Every structure is written in structure tokens, then in C-alpha cells.
Tab-separated table of C-alpha atoms in Angstrom:
chain	number	residue	atom	x	y	z
A	1	UNK	CA	-8.063	17.012	-20.421
A	2	UNK	CA	-5.131	14.623	-20.692
A	3	UNK	CA	-3.569	12.861	-23.644
A	4	UNK	CA	-4.603	9.302	-24.359
A	5	UNK	CA	-2.458	8.492	-27.411
A	6	UNK	CA	1.316	8.623	-27.705
A	7	UNK	CA	3.128	8.762	-31.029
A	8	UNK	CA	6.573	7.574	-29.916
A	9	UNK	CA	7.889	5.017	-27.428
A	10	UNK	CA	8.523	7.520	-24.613
A	11	UNK	CA	4.996	8.931	-24.886
A	12	UNK	CA	3.461	5.447	-24.982
A	13	UNK	CA	5.545	4.394	-21.948
A	14	UNK	CA	4.340	7.441	-20.012
A	15	UNK	CA	0.706	6.673	-20.834
A	16	UNK	CA	1.144	2.973	-20.015
A	17	UNK	CA	2.740	3.771	-16.638
A	18	UNK	CA	-0.008	6.228	-15.711
A	19	UNK	CA	-2.623	3.627	-16.660
A	20	UNK	CA	-0.888	0.865	-14.678
A	21	UNK	CA	0.633	2.692	-11.688
A	22	UNK	CA	-1.203	6.014	-11.627
A	23	UNK	CA	1.932	8.022	-12.402
A	24	UNK	CA	5.172	8.108	-14.380
A	25	UNK	CA	8.613	9.419	-13.433
A	26	UNK	CA	10.770	11.432	-15.839
A	27	UNK	CA	14.515	11.733	-15.163
A	28	UNK	CA	16.486	14.577	-16.727
A	29	UNK	CA	20.212	13.930	-16.608
A	30	UNK	CA	22.708	16.534	-15.430
A	31	UNK	CA	24.196	18.368	-18.379
A	32	UNK	CA	26.877	21.029	-18.139
A	33	UNK	CA	25.730	23.564	-15.573
A	34	UNK	CA	22.188	22.168	-15.443
A	35	UNK	CA	21.576	19.986	-12.412
A	36	UNK	CA	19.777	16.692	-12.964
A	37	UNK	CA	16.207	16.352	-11.756
A	38	UNK	CA	13.181	14.083	-11.738
A	39	UNK	CA	9.469	14.818	-11.862
A	40	UNK	CA	6.146	13.039	-11.846
A	41	UNK	CA	3.429	12.939	-14.479
A	42	UNK	CA	-0.085	11.668	-13.812
A	43	UNK	CA	-0.397	12.044	-10.037
A	44	UNK	CA	-2.735	14.994	-10.363
A	45	UNK	CA	-4.989	13.208	-12.866
A	46	UNK	CA	-4.991	9.886	-11.001
A	47	UNK	CA	-4.839	10.822	-7.309
A	48	UNK	CA	-5.763	14.522	-7.299
A	49	UNK	CA	-2.264	15.135	-5.901
A	50	UNK	CA	0.069	17.845	-7.221
A	51	UNK	CA	2.856	16.750	-9.518
A	52	UNK	CA	6.304	16.778	-7.909
A	53	UNK	CA	9.835	17.687	-8.945
A	54	UNK	CA	13.089	17.022	-7.095
A	55	UNK	CA	16.489	18.372	-8.119
A	56	UNK	CA	20.080	17.327	-7.576
A	57	UNK	CA	19.716	13.697	-6.517
A	58	UNK	CA	20.417	10.550	-8.505
A	59	UNK	CA	17.574	9.180	-10.591
A	60	UNK	CA	17.422	6.107	-8.327
A	61	UNK	CA	17.115	8.109	-5.094
A	62	UNK	CA	14.722	10.605	-6.668
A	63	UNK	CA	12.467	7.806	-7.892
A	64	UNK	CA	12.430	6.228	-4.422
A	65	UNK	CA	11.428	9.537	-2.827
A	66	UNK	CA	8.750	10.247	-5.423
A	67	UNK	CA	7.430	6.696	-4.978
A	68	UNK	CA	6.963	7.256	-1.241
A	69	UNK	CA	4.808	10.314	-1.936
A	70	UNK	CA	2.896	8.584	-4.756
A	71	UNK	CA	2.211	5.519	-2.606
A	72	UNK	CA	0.830	7.729	0.169
A	73	UNK	CA	-1.397	9.605	-2.292
A	74	UNK	CA	-2.632	6.339	-3.792
A	75	UNK	CA	-3.407	4.972	-0.316
A	76	UNK	CA	-5.501	8.055	0.448
A	77	UNK	CA	-3.031	9.374	3.036
A	78	UNK	CA	-1.207	12.099	1.100
A	79	UNK	CA	1.541	14.178	2.635
A	80	UNK	CA	0.552	17.646	3.827
A	81	UNK	CA	2.574	19.742	1.382
A	82	UNK	CA	2.369	22.765	3.682
A	83	UNK	CA	4.376	20.949	6.372
A	84	UNK	CA	7.948	19.580	6.510
A	85	UNK	CA	8.315	15.807	6.667
A	86	UNK	CA	11.046	13.446	7.817
A	87	UNK	CA	9.437	10.479	6.036
A	88	UNK	CA	11.322	10.865	2.737
A	89	UNK	CA	15.052	10.845	3.570
A	90	UNK	CA	16.439	9.128	6.671
A	91	UNK	CA	17.516	11.598	9.359
A	92	UNK	CA	16.586	14.671	7.274
A	93	UNK	CA	13.511	16.817	7.057
A	94	UNK	CA	12.240	17.806	3.607
A	95	UNK	CA	9.760	20.495	2.703
A	96	UNK	CA	7.593	21.290	-0.306
A	97	UNK	CA	7.274	24.519	-2.285
A	98	UNK	CA	4.774	25.259	-5.026
A	99	UNK	CA	6.435	26.212	-8.298
A	100	UNK	CA	5.087	29.100	-10.344
A	101	UNK	CA	3.740	28.478	-13.840
A	102	UNK	CA	6.755	30.345	-15.237
A	103	UNK	CA	8.923	27.297	-14.344
A	104	UNK	CA	6.771	24.730	-16.135
A	105	UNK	CA	7.969	25.359	-19.699
A	106	UNK	CA	11.652	24.923	-18.901
A	107	UNK	CA	11.381	21.966	-16.527
A	108	UNK	CA	8.321	19.754	-17.045
A	109	UNK	CA	7.687	19.502	-20.774
A	110	UNK	CA	6.296	15.966	-20.649
A	111	UNK	CA	3.827	16.959	-17.927
A	112	UNK	CA	2.727	19.897	-20.085
A	113	UNK	CA	2.347	17.492	-23.026
A	114	UNK	CA	0.284	15.042	-20.927
A	115	UNK	CA	-2.023	17.718	-19.490
A	116	UNK	CA	-2.086	19.627	-22.794
A	117	UNK	CA	-1.037	22.806	-21.018
A	118	UNK	CA	-0.229	24.116	-17.563
A	119	UNK	CA	-3.467	23.256	-15.746
A	120	UNK	CA	-1.891	21.198	-12.948
A	121	UNK	CA	-0.159	22.069	-9.658
A	122	UNK	CA	3.569	21.390	-9.312
A	123	UNK	CA	5.532	21.264	-6.052
A	124	UNK	CA	9.263	20.963	-5.540
A	125	UNK	CA	10.576	18.635	-2.856
A	126	UNK	CA	13.375	20.536	-1.151
A	127	UNK	CA	15.965	18.515	0.716
A	128	UNK	CA	18.572	19.946	3.106
A	129	UNK	CA	22.356	19.852	3.088
A	130	UNK	CA	24.136	17.203	5.171
A	131	UNK	CA	24.186	19.718	8.014
A	132	UNK	CA	20.392	19.999	7.817
A	133	UNK	CA	20.275	23.460	6.230
A	134	UNK	CA	17.924	24.363	3.400
A	135	UNK	CA	19.047	26.358	0.350
């Protein structure tokens, strides 16, 4: 079950975006030693596609990458999350890794709020270094 009523502007914006676009993007700014990241909310409910998180890129670039995956899911041609893809970042191959539930609380609070718990899959998009190496 998902939330249908938001009490503040950010919650209402999330619900409005999911209703209009099928998903919403949350950007968490870099702070101190914590790297910035972005994640989706609503893709699982709307498209049956796992939610996604991407770390260490600007909010603009992250949103563009997440939009590519969301557009494919909406079109009925989702990415195979078990395979690398070169369709997200020019000249680089990205891969996907499922995150364990233990990471949800710290990283995707708004998704947990929307789904009223942890009953949704979450995958990280992993991008390589400029030399093409993965962490």
C-alpha cells in the first residue's frame, strides 16, 4: 500500500509527480563526508520496476540517468538489471546491484514513507571511473 495524502509541500510534490509522471526523483546533497545521491520513488508502484539509487554524480546528471531508465520502464522496455548497459553514460558501461534492506533506512527515507515500509526492491546504478573501472 502506498501513501495518497501528503502533509507538507515536499510530500505533496512527490505524490503529484508520481501521479503525473509515474515517479519522483529525490536529490540528497553532499554533506561533509557523505557523498550526494539521488533516488527514485514510485517506479515500483507505477511500472513494476525496482526503485533506483545513484551516488556521487550531480543532481542534474543523476536525474538524466534515472529518467532514461524510467522512460524505458514506462515504454514497456525496461533495462535488464542483471546485465551491464552502455545506454546511460556515453562511452561507459554501468551495472546494477540490488541493495539489501539494511540500506533502506539510511538512504531512502522518502521511498519508505511512500511505500509505508520496505516492501519494494531497490537497485543501485554503479558507474565506472574515467578509466572504466568499477569500485
